[in-house]
Short mmCIF file of C-alpha atoms in Angstrom, two decimals:
data_model
loop_
_atom_site.label_atom_id
_atom_site.label_comp_id
_atom_site.label_asym_id
_atom_site.label_seq_id
_atom_site.Cartn_x
_atom_site.Cartn_y
_atom_site.Cartn_z
CA MET X 1 61.13 94.00 150.26
CA ARG X 2 59.67 94.97 153.75
CA SER X 3 57.35 97.81 153.55
CA LYS X 4 57.90 101.06 155.10
CA LEU X 5 54.98 102.01 157.31
CA LEU X 6 54.46 106.05 158.50
CA ILE X 7 51.86 106.88 161.04
CA ILE X 8 50.81 109.88 162.55
CA SER X 9 50.40 108.66 166.45
CA PHE X 10 47.01 108.47 167.44
CA LEU X 11 47.18 110.43 170.55
CA ALA X 12 45.11 110.57 173.78
CA SER X 13 44.63 114.02 173.09
CA ALA X 14 42.58 115.80 170.28
CA LEU X 15 45.11 116.07 166.92
CA ALA X 16 45.90 119.51 166.01
CA VAL X 17 45.68 119.42 161.99
CA PRO X 18 45.37 122.20 159.55
CA HIS X 19 42.52 122.28 157.53
CA PRO X 20 42.24 121.39 154.73
CA GLN X 21 44.43 117.91 155.31
CA LEU X 22 47.77 118.24 153.41
CA ILE X 23 49.35 114.84 152.25
CA ASP X 24 52.59 114.64 154.48
CA LEU X 25 54.84 114.85 151.64
CA ASP X 26 58.06 115.02 153.98
CA GLY X 27 57.14 111.64 155.67
CA VAL X 28 56.27 110.29 152.16
CA ALA X 29 59.78 111.23 151.03
CA ALA X 30 61.75 109.71 153.89
CA ALA X 31 59.69 106.55 153.62
CA GLU X 32 61.30 103.33 152.00
CA PRO X 33 61.09 103.87 148.16
CA PRO X 34 58.74 101.81 145.99
CA VAL X 35 60.49 98.86 144.11
CA PHE X 36 60.19 98.99 140.60
CA VAL X 37 60.71 95.67 138.57
CA THR X 38 62.48 95.25 135.48
CA VAL X 39 61.39 92.22 133.81
CA PRO X 40 63.60 89.74 131.93
CA LEU X 41 64.45 89.93 128.29
CA ASP X 42 64.68 87.28 125.66
CA VAL X 43 62.40 84.52 127.64
CA ALA X 44 59.25 83.08 126.62
CA SER X 45 57.48 83.56 130.44
CA ASN X 46 58.22 84.32 133.69
CA THR X 47 56.13 84.18 137.13
CA PRO X 48 57.70 85.99 139.77
CA THR X 49 58.13 83.57 143.21
CA LEU X 50 55.44 84.56 145.62
CA LEU X 51 56.25 86.47 148.11
CA ALA X 52 54.63 86.88 151.61
CA THR X 53 52.19 89.84 151.87
CA THR X 54 52.86 93.20 153.62
CA THR X 55 53.11 93.13 157.25
CA VAL X 56 50.64 95.79 158.59
CA ALA X 57 51.55 96.83 162.21
CA PRO X 58 51.62 99.96 164.03
CA ILE X 59 55.40 101.09 163.91
CA THR X 60 58.22 99.81 161.81
CA THR X 61 62.13 99.98 161.91
CA ASP X 62 62.88 99.00 158.47
CA ALA X 63 65.64 100.36 156.66
CA PRO X 64 65.45 102.02 153.41
CA GLY X 65 65.44 99.51 150.55
CA THR X 66 66.36 99.42 146.93
CA ARG X 67 64.22 101.18 144.21
CA LYS X 68 64.90 99.13 141.33
CA ARG X 69 64.96 95.11 140.92
CA SER X 70 66.04 93.22 137.80
CA LEU X 71 64.50 89.86 137.12
CA GLY X 72 66.63 89.21 134.09
CA ASN X 73 69.18 86.42 134.06
CA LYS X 74 73.10 86.82 135.16
CA LYS X 75 75.12 87.94 132.09
CA ARG X 76 76.50 84.64 130.52
CA ASP X 77 77.78 83.05 127.24
CA GLY X 78 74.92 81.40 125.20
CA THR X 79 75.23 78.10 123.37
CA CYS X 80 74.01 78.94 120.45
CA GLU X 81 70.66 76.55 120.82
CA PRO X 82 67.91 77.41 118.90
CA SER X 83 65.20 79.66 120.41
CA PRO X 84 61.35 79.11 119.88
CA ASN X 85 59.75 80.83 116.85
CA GLY X 86 58.77 84.12 116.95
CA SER X 87 55.22 85.10 116.02
CA GLY X 88 55.64 88.55 114.51
CA PRO X 89 57.00 89.89 111.18
CA VAL X 90 60.89 90.46 110.73
CA PRO X 91 61.88 93.56 109.06
CA SER X 92 64.35 94.02 106.38
CA PRO X 93 67.54 94.51 106.99
CA ASP X 94 67.60 92.72 109.73
CA THR X 95 68.53 95.06 112.65
CA ALA X 96 67.78 96.86 115.68
CA SER X 97 67.73 100.19 114.04
CA ALA X 98 64.97 98.95 111.19
CA PHE X 99 63.11 96.95 113.67
CA LEU X 100 62.58 100.53 115.92
CA ALA X 101 61.90 102.19 112.72
CA ASP X 102 59.00 99.83 110.82
CA PRO X 103 55.95 101.47 110.72
CA ASP X 104 54.04 98.00 110.34
CA LEU X 105 55.13 97.27 113.81
CA GLN X 106 54.34 100.64 114.78
CA ALA X 107 50.77 100.44 113.26
CA MET X 108 49.78 97.34 115.56
CA ALA X 109 50.03 99.76 118.66
CA THR X 110 48.16 102.76 117.01
CA ASN X 111 45.61 100.39 115.60
CA ALA X 112 45.07 98.61 118.72
CA ALA X 113 41.58 98.44 120.30
CA THR X 114 41.43 99.19 123.81
CA PRO X 115 40.00 96.09 125.71
CA TYR X 116 36.70 96.72 127.42
CA GLY X 117 37.33 97.67 131.10
CA TYR X 118 40.47 98.98 130.70
CA ALA X 119 41.85 103.00 129.34
CA GLN X 120 44.82 103.41 127.32
CA VAL X 121 47.57 104.92 129.55
CA PHE X 122 50.45 105.27 126.68
CA ALA X 123 50.62 103.88 123.02
CA ASN X 124 53.71 102.79 120.92
CA LEU X 125 56.57 103.72 122.81
CA PRO X 126 60.13 102.42 122.38
CA ALA X 127 60.16 100.74 125.85
CA SER X 128 58.36 98.35 128.30
CA LEU X 129 57.55 99.20 131.76
CA SER X 130 59.55 98.73 135.03
CA ALA X 131 57.09 99.18 137.78
CA ALA X 132 56.03 97.80 140.91
CA ASN X 133 53.84 94.93 141.74
CA TYR X 134 55.23 92.55 138.82
CA MET X 135 52.79 89.67 138.10
CA GLY X 136 54.17 87.94 134.95
CA LEU X 137 55.56 88.00 131.64
CA TYR X 138 53.78 86.14 128.69
CA THR X 139 54.54 85.45 124.99
CA LEU X 140 51.56 85.98 122.90
CA THR X 141 50.76 84.63 119.28
CA SER X 142 49.45 87.70 118.01
CA TYR X 143 49.53 91.61 119.10
CA ASP X 144 46.22 91.40 121.00
CA PRO X 145 45.83 93.64 124.18
CA SER X 146 42.60 91.62 124.82
CA GLN X 147 44.71 88.19 125.20
CA CYS X 148 46.61 90.42 127.52
CA GLN X 149 43.70 91.26 129.45
CA SER X 150 42.45 87.98 129.50
CA ARG X 151 45.85 87.06 131.75
CA CYS X 152 45.43 89.95 133.83
CA ASP X 153 41.68 89.52 134.22
CA GLN X 154 42.56 85.66 135.48
CA VAL X 155 45.07 87.03 137.97
CA THR X 156 43.90 88.29 141.59
CA GLY X 157 45.08 91.79 141.96
CA CYS X 158 45.92 92.61 138.74
CA LEU X 159 45.20 96.17 137.85
CA ALA X 160 47.49 96.93 134.72
CA PHE X 161 49.20 95.05 131.78
CA ASN X 162 51.65 96.12 128.79
CA ILE X 163 52.11 94.54 125.44
CA TYR X 164 54.84 95.17 123.10
CA ILE X 165 57.23 93.52 120.55
CA GLU X 166 60.27 92.33 121.28
CA ARG X 167 63.56 91.53 119.06
CA ASP X 168 65.05 88.28 120.15
CA PRO X 169 67.96 86.28 118.86
CA SER X 170 66.88 83.41 116.85
CA VAL X 171 69.68 81.38 118.92
CA ASP X 172 71.20 81.73 121.99
CA PRO X 173 74.44 84.57 121.24
CA ASN X 174 77.84 82.90 122.04
CA ALA X 175 80.77 85.36 121.62
CA ALA X 176 82.66 83.22 119.52
CA ALA X 177 80.37 81.04 117.31
CA CYS X 178 77.09 83.14 116.84
CA PRO X 179 77.48 86.73 118.34
CA ASN X 180 74.63 88.34 116.39
CA PRO X 181 72.50 85.68 114.99
CA PRO X 182 69.35 86.49 112.84
CA SER X 183 66.32 87.89 114.96
CA TYR X 184 62.63 86.72 115.78
CA SER X 185 59.83 88.89 116.58
CA ASN X 186 57.84 88.18 119.89
CA TYR X 187 54.32 89.74 120.91
CA LYS X 188 55.01 90.04 124.73
CA CYS X 189 52.67 90.78 127.90
CA THR X 190 53.40 91.80 131.44
CA LEU X 191 51.08 92.02 134.43
CA TRP X 192 50.93 94.53 137.48
CA GLY X 193 49.08 94.64 140.60
CA ALA X 194 49.10 98.60 140.78
CA PRO X 195 48.52 101.19 138.57
CA VAL X 196 51.20 102.12 135.87
CA SER X 197 51.83 105.50 134.03
CA ALA X 198 54.17 106.43 130.73
CA ALA X 199 57.14 107.50 133.04
CA GLU X 200 57.69 103.81 134.18
CA ALA X 201 58.30 102.61 130.52
CA THR X 202 62.36 102.66 130.69
CA ASN X 203 62.75 99.35 129.54
CA ALA X 204 64.31 99.87 126.16
CA GLY X 205 66.30 96.68 126.13
CA GLN X 206 69.90 95.09 126.56
CA TYR X 207 72.65 93.67 124.15
CA ARG X 208 73.57 90.17 124.42
CA ASP X 209 77.11 89.80 122.86
CA SER X 210 76.48 91.68 119.64
CA PHE X 211 72.99 90.87 119.29
CA GLN X 212 70.65 94.04 120.38
CA VAL X 213 67.47 93.35 122.22
CA VAL X 214 65.03 96.27 121.72
CA ILE X 215 61.56 96.78 122.06
CA THR X 216 58.54 99.02 119.80
CA ALA X 217 54.94 99.36 119.86
CA SER X 218 54.49 99.03 123.73
CA ASN X 219 51.02 100.08 124.37
CA GLY X 220 49.40 100.17 128.31
CA PRO X 221 45.77 101.17 129.68
CA SER X 222 44.15 103.66 132.71
CA LEU X 223 41.24 105.54 133.81
CA PRO X 224 39.48 107.72 130.90
CA PRO X 225 40.45 111.39 131.44
CA THR X 226 37.00 112.45 132.37
CA GLU X 227 37.27 110.37 135.53
CA GLN X 228 40.72 110.91 136.62
CA ALA X 229 41.51 113.67 138.83
CA PRO X 230 42.85 116.86 137.38
CA ARG X 231 46.40 116.98 137.02
CA LEU X 232 48.58 119.79 138.35
CA LYS X 233 50.36 120.00 135.58
CA THR X 234 50.02 118.48 131.53
CA ASN X 235 51.43 114.94 131.17
CA PRO X 236 53.19 114.59 127.77
CA HIS X 237 51.66 111.13 127.07
CA ARG X 238 48.69 109.45 127.90
CA PRO X 239 48.39 106.84 130.35
CA ALA X 240 49.81 101.19 129.45
CA TYR X 241 46.58 99.47 130.01
CA ASN X 242 45.12 100.10 133.71
CA LYS X 243 42.02 98.29 134.70
CA ASN X 244 39.13 100.75 134.84
CA ALA X 245 37.08 99.07 137.61
CA PRO X 246 37.14 100.18 141.27
CA PRO X 247 38.70 97.98 144.11
CA PRO X 248 36.87 95.11 145.72
CA PRO X 249 34.48 95.68 148.67
CA ILE X 250 36.04 95.03 151.91
CA ALA X 251 34.03 93.22 154.98
CA SER X 252 32.21 95.22 157.13
CA TYR X 253 32.70 98.12 155.27
CA ASP X 254 30.31 100.33 152.67
CA GLY X 255 32.30 101.06 149.54
CA PRO X 256 34.29 101.50 147.87
CA VAL X 257 33.00 104.98 146.57
CA PRO X 258 34.90 106.68 143.77
CA LEU X 259 36.31 109.87 144.39
CA GLY X 260 37.97 112.99 142.18
CA GLY X 261 40.97 113.73 144.68
CA ALA X 262 41.95 113.10 148.00
CA ILE X 263 39.50 113.94 150.93
CA ASN X 264 39.67 117.32 152.67
CA ALA X 265 37.49 117.18 155.95
CA PRO X 266 36.72 120.25 157.46
CA LEU X 267 35.56 120.67 161.08
CA ASP X 268 32.43 118.89 161.74
CA PRO X 269 29.47 120.80 163.22
CA ALA X 270 30.66 120.11 166.77
CA GLY X 271 33.77 121.84 165.94
CA ALA X 272 36.01 118.80 166.27
CA ASP X 273 38.58 117.29 163.77
CA SER X 274 37.74 114.32 162.57
CA TYR X 275 40.98 113.54 160.62
CA MET X 276 42.79 110.89 162.53
CA GLY X 277 46.44 110.61 160.64
CA TYR X 278 47.52 108.54 157.82
CA GLN X 279 49.23 105.11 157.01
CA TYR X 280 51.57 104.88 153.71
CA PHE X 281 53.02 101.80 151.90
CA PRO X 282 55.31 101.94 149.21
CA PHE X 283 54.18 99.80 146.07
CA SER X 284 56.51 96.46 146.41
CA GLN X 285 56.45 93.18 145.38
CA THR X 286 54.15 92.48 148.62
CA GLN X 287 52.55 95.84 148.42
CA GLY X 288 49.99 96.66 145.43
CA PHE X 289 46.90 98.89 145.33
CA THR X 290 45.10 96.72 147.76
CA PRO X 291 42.63 99.21 150.26
CA GLN X 292 41.96 95.94 152.39
CA THR X 293 45.84 97.18 153.77
CA CYS X 294 44.24 100.21 154.82
CA ALA X 295 41.35 98.78 156.89
CA ASP X 296 43.86 95.89 158.49
CA ALA X 297 46.36 98.94 159.52
CA CYS X 298 43.46 100.30 161.36
CA GLY X 299 42.85 97.36 163.16
CA ALA X 300 46.50 96.73 164.17
CA GLN X 301 46.93 100.61 165.10
CA THR X 302 43.99 100.34 167.70
CA ALA X 303 45.02 96.81 169.12
CA TYR X 304 48.36 98.47 169.41
CA ASN X 305 47.11 101.85 171.11
CA SER X 306 44.81 99.80 173.55
CA GLN X 307 47.76 97.86 174.54
CA HIS X 308 49.79 100.96 175.37
CA PRO X 309 47.51 103.69 176.93
CA ALA X 310 47.99 107.00 178.59
CA ALA X 311 48.51 107.26 182.06
CA ASP X 312 44.76 107.66 182.63
CA CYS X 313 44.00 104.45 180.79
CA SER X 314 42.53 105.88 177.35
CA TYR X 315 43.63 105.55 174.45
CA GLU X 316 42.83 106.84 170.67
CA PRO X 317 40.93 104.25 168.64
CA CYS X 318 40.43 104.00 164.69
CA VAL X 319 36.69 104.00 165.65
CA ARG X 320 35.31 105.67 168.45
CA ARG X 321 31.86 107.13 169.54
CA PRO X 322 31.10 110.77 168.94
CA PRO X 323 31.56 113.25 170.90
CA SER X 324 33.83 111.35 173.03
CA SER X 325 37.53 111.30 171.30
CA LEU X 326 38.79 108.45 173.76
CA TYR X 327 38.28 105.05 175.07
CA PHE X 328 38.72 104.15 178.39
CA LEU X 329 40.11 100.82 179.79
CA SER X 330 38.10 100.77 182.38
CA PRO X 331 35.00 98.35 183.95
CA PRO X 332 32.08 98.47 181.59
CA ILE X 333 29.20 100.67 182.28
CA PRO X 334 25.57 100.68 180.47
CA SER X 335 25.60 102.53 177.17
CA LEU X 336 23.99 105.60 177.30
CA PRO X 337 22.74 107.81 174.41
CA PHE X 338 25.11 110.72 173.66
CA PRO X 339 23.53 114.00 172.94
CA SER X 340 23.51 115.59 169.54
CA PRO X 341 26.00 118.58 169.79
CA PRO X 342 24.49 122.22 169.30
CA PRO X 343 25.04 123.64 165.71
CA ILE X 344 27.66 125.75 164.89
CA SER X 345 28.56 128.09 162.04
CA ASN X 346 31.49 126.75 160.02
CA PRO X 347 33.66 129.19 158.01
CA SER X 348 32.45 129.06 154.29
CA PHE X 349 35.87 128.27 153.28
CA LEU X 350 36.13 125.14 154.98
CA ILE X 351 32.57 123.95 153.99
CA PRO X 352 31.94 123.86 150.18
CA PRO X 353 28.84 126.01 149.33
CA ASN X 354 25.32 124.01 149.25
CA MET X 355 26.68 121.24 151.09
CA SER X 356 25.71 119.46 154.19
CA HIS X 357 27.57 117.30 156.63
CA PRO X 358 25.76 114.17 158.15
CA PRO X 359 25.46 114.93 161.65
CA PRO X 360 27.49 112.72 164.13
CA THR X 361 25.56 109.54 165.32
CA ASN X 362 25.79 107.58 168.46
CA ASP X 363 27.44 104.53 166.68
CA PRO X 364 31.23 103.98 166.08
CA GLN X 365 32.42 105.28 162.72
CA LEU X 366 35.27 104.71 160.82
CA PHE X 367 36.06 106.01 157.38
CA PHE X 368 39.06 105.95 155.28
CA ASN X 369 40.42 107.36 151.84
CA ALA X 370 42.73 104.95 150.02
CA TYR X 371 44.54 106.28 146.95
CA VAL X 372 47.70 106.25 144.65
CA LEU X 373 50.50 108.78 145.47
CA SER X 374 52.54 109.48 142.41
CA LEU X 375 55.63 111.33 142.40
CA ASN X 376 56.64 112.94 138.64
CA GLY X 377 54.27 110.63 136.96
CA LEU X 378 55.72 107.61 138.90
CA PRO X 379 53.28 105.57 141.29
CA GLN X 380 54.92 105.50 144.71
CA GLY X 381 52.51 103.33 146.82
CA LEU X 382 48.98 103.67 148.49
CA TYR X 383 48.35 106.24 150.81
CA CYS X 384 45.64 105.75 153.33
CA ALA X 385 43.79 108.92 154.90
CA LEU X 386 41.74 108.00 158.36
CA TYR X 387 38.84 109.55 159.79
CA ASN X 388 36.15 108.87 162.52
CA GLU X 389 33.56 110.68 160.63
CA THR X 390 32.02 110.01 156.88
CA TRP X 391 32.38 112.66 154.18
CA SER X 392 30.88 112.60 151.04
CA PRO X 393 33.00 112.87 147.61
CA GLY X 394 32.14 116.39 147.06
CA TYR X 395 34.89 117.04 149.76
CA ALA X 396 37.37 115.18 147.50
CA THR X 397 39.08 118.17 146.52
CA ASN X 398 43.17 117.52 147.34
CA TYR X 399 44.16 116.64 143.39
CA GLY X 400 47.90 116.65 144.25
CA GLN X 401 50.75 118.84 145.82
CA TYR X 402 54.38 120.25 144.91
CA ARG X 403 57.28 119.65 147.25
CA GLY X 404 59.58 122.17 145.52
CA SER X 405 59.68 121.13 141.50
CA ASP X 406 58.50 117.39 142.27
CA GLU X 407 54.83 116.93 141.67
CA TYR X 408 52.80 114.46 143.65
CA ALA X 409 49.49 113.72 142.30
CA VAL X 410 46.17 111.75 143.82
CA SER X 411 44.46 109.20 141.28
CA ASP X 412 42.62 105.79 142.12
CA SER X 413 40.99 107.53 144.96
CA TYR X 414 38.31 105.71 146.81
CA SER X 415 36.63 105.95 150.19
CA TYR X 416 35.15 103.09 152.69
CA ALA X 417 32.86 103.47 155.84
CA VAL X 418 32.41 100.90 158.39
CA SER X 419 28.97 99.12 158.45
CA VAL X 420 28.53 97.25 161.22
CA PRO X 421 28.92 98.23 164.88
CA VAL X 422 32.44 97.64 166.29
CA ALA X 423 32.90 95.97 169.70
CA GLN X 424 33.91 98.06 172.63
CA PRO X 425 37.53 97.73 174.05
CA ALA X 426 38.00 94.98 176.23
CA TYR X 427 38.29 95.72 180.22
CA ASP X 428 41.47 96.07 181.30
CA GLY X 429 41.57 95.64 184.91
CA ALA X 430 45.55 95.93 185.03
CA CYS X 431 45.69 99.47 184.01
CA VAL X 432 42.67 100.48 186.09
CA ALA X 433 44.34 98.90 188.89
CA GLN X 434 48.09 100.51 188.29
CA GLN X 435 46.30 103.73 187.97
CA GLY X 436 44.63 103.64 191.18
CA ALA X 437 47.95 102.27 192.96
#
């Protein structure tokens, strides 16, 4: 799937943005939907085909894509060939209903220890995940979350896993010769490159001729409740297993800094608006929770804007020197220090009490907030809010919003601030010559 990119244009004039900044729910709703992958049933292992990474560009004209993708095999009749033996117990009687009701199978889920570095998202559900950024399926020899965790930890970008027990046929079912064979019980492990939720546990099984494949004891992990942003309403389930670790660092940036929600930045002490807009990347097989995408998008936007300046040869970059909001494509001049702006009184409802904002500096700044945006419990995509000043975690006070009856929630929120000087834009003699013509 090609990823849809939404952008608030970086104009060559000051942006009029309401404070605090609200998530652009209309823009998100109009974007390409995320791709939720349903993994195949009755297979020992499966590794998805590697796809090209998401193309980061300032604009895109992609058409909306498909919301759900199945990696299951095409429907066919079987050969009655034996399947590999399962490692789990088979209930008596050997029926789907007995499998789903078996207390010993369910006890494996409820008694399982949560691996270190992960937190449980849901437990003992009768369905496995259909989620975004699927990274592989494995059959285990026991119901051991640490085995699945080990698989996840060995895969770059893996952020979550789901362990469950699947009722599979002992032979390949054939409508005439072996339509409903005895069953095996298999311990399955799936890996995911984006945070997961209980709302994504929708893969309850299928029929193969007269044999019913079903799932029980489905467990998964997430951030502990004390580290998650407050919810707008109570989720009826705890979150499979999400990795309890920050995303990786990004070259030339400080961070990541964990936040309790999304940043709501007030006007700075000079009365200027530091919010520059957002970019949104729906989750897919080419896009997981990778804040590096936010940094790449900023670079792509700056390059695009510098190649398409305004009539006065100015453009708005992702990084700029306060107090000026623009770069000009003109012959370089010796750099001079900018005077510090006089202090102003900010309205108390914009600045939290007992907090001070760091004064503007003479160095270019870039600060972005990357987080997961979920719709009614389903993780949707990576949201990148861009700023040209740095803001402390105390300003991360947007935990989510409603759009009608739909709840959009913020989670896995982190900030990054540029840590090295950013090069001045290249001199573009053509623009200046054209301006003077």
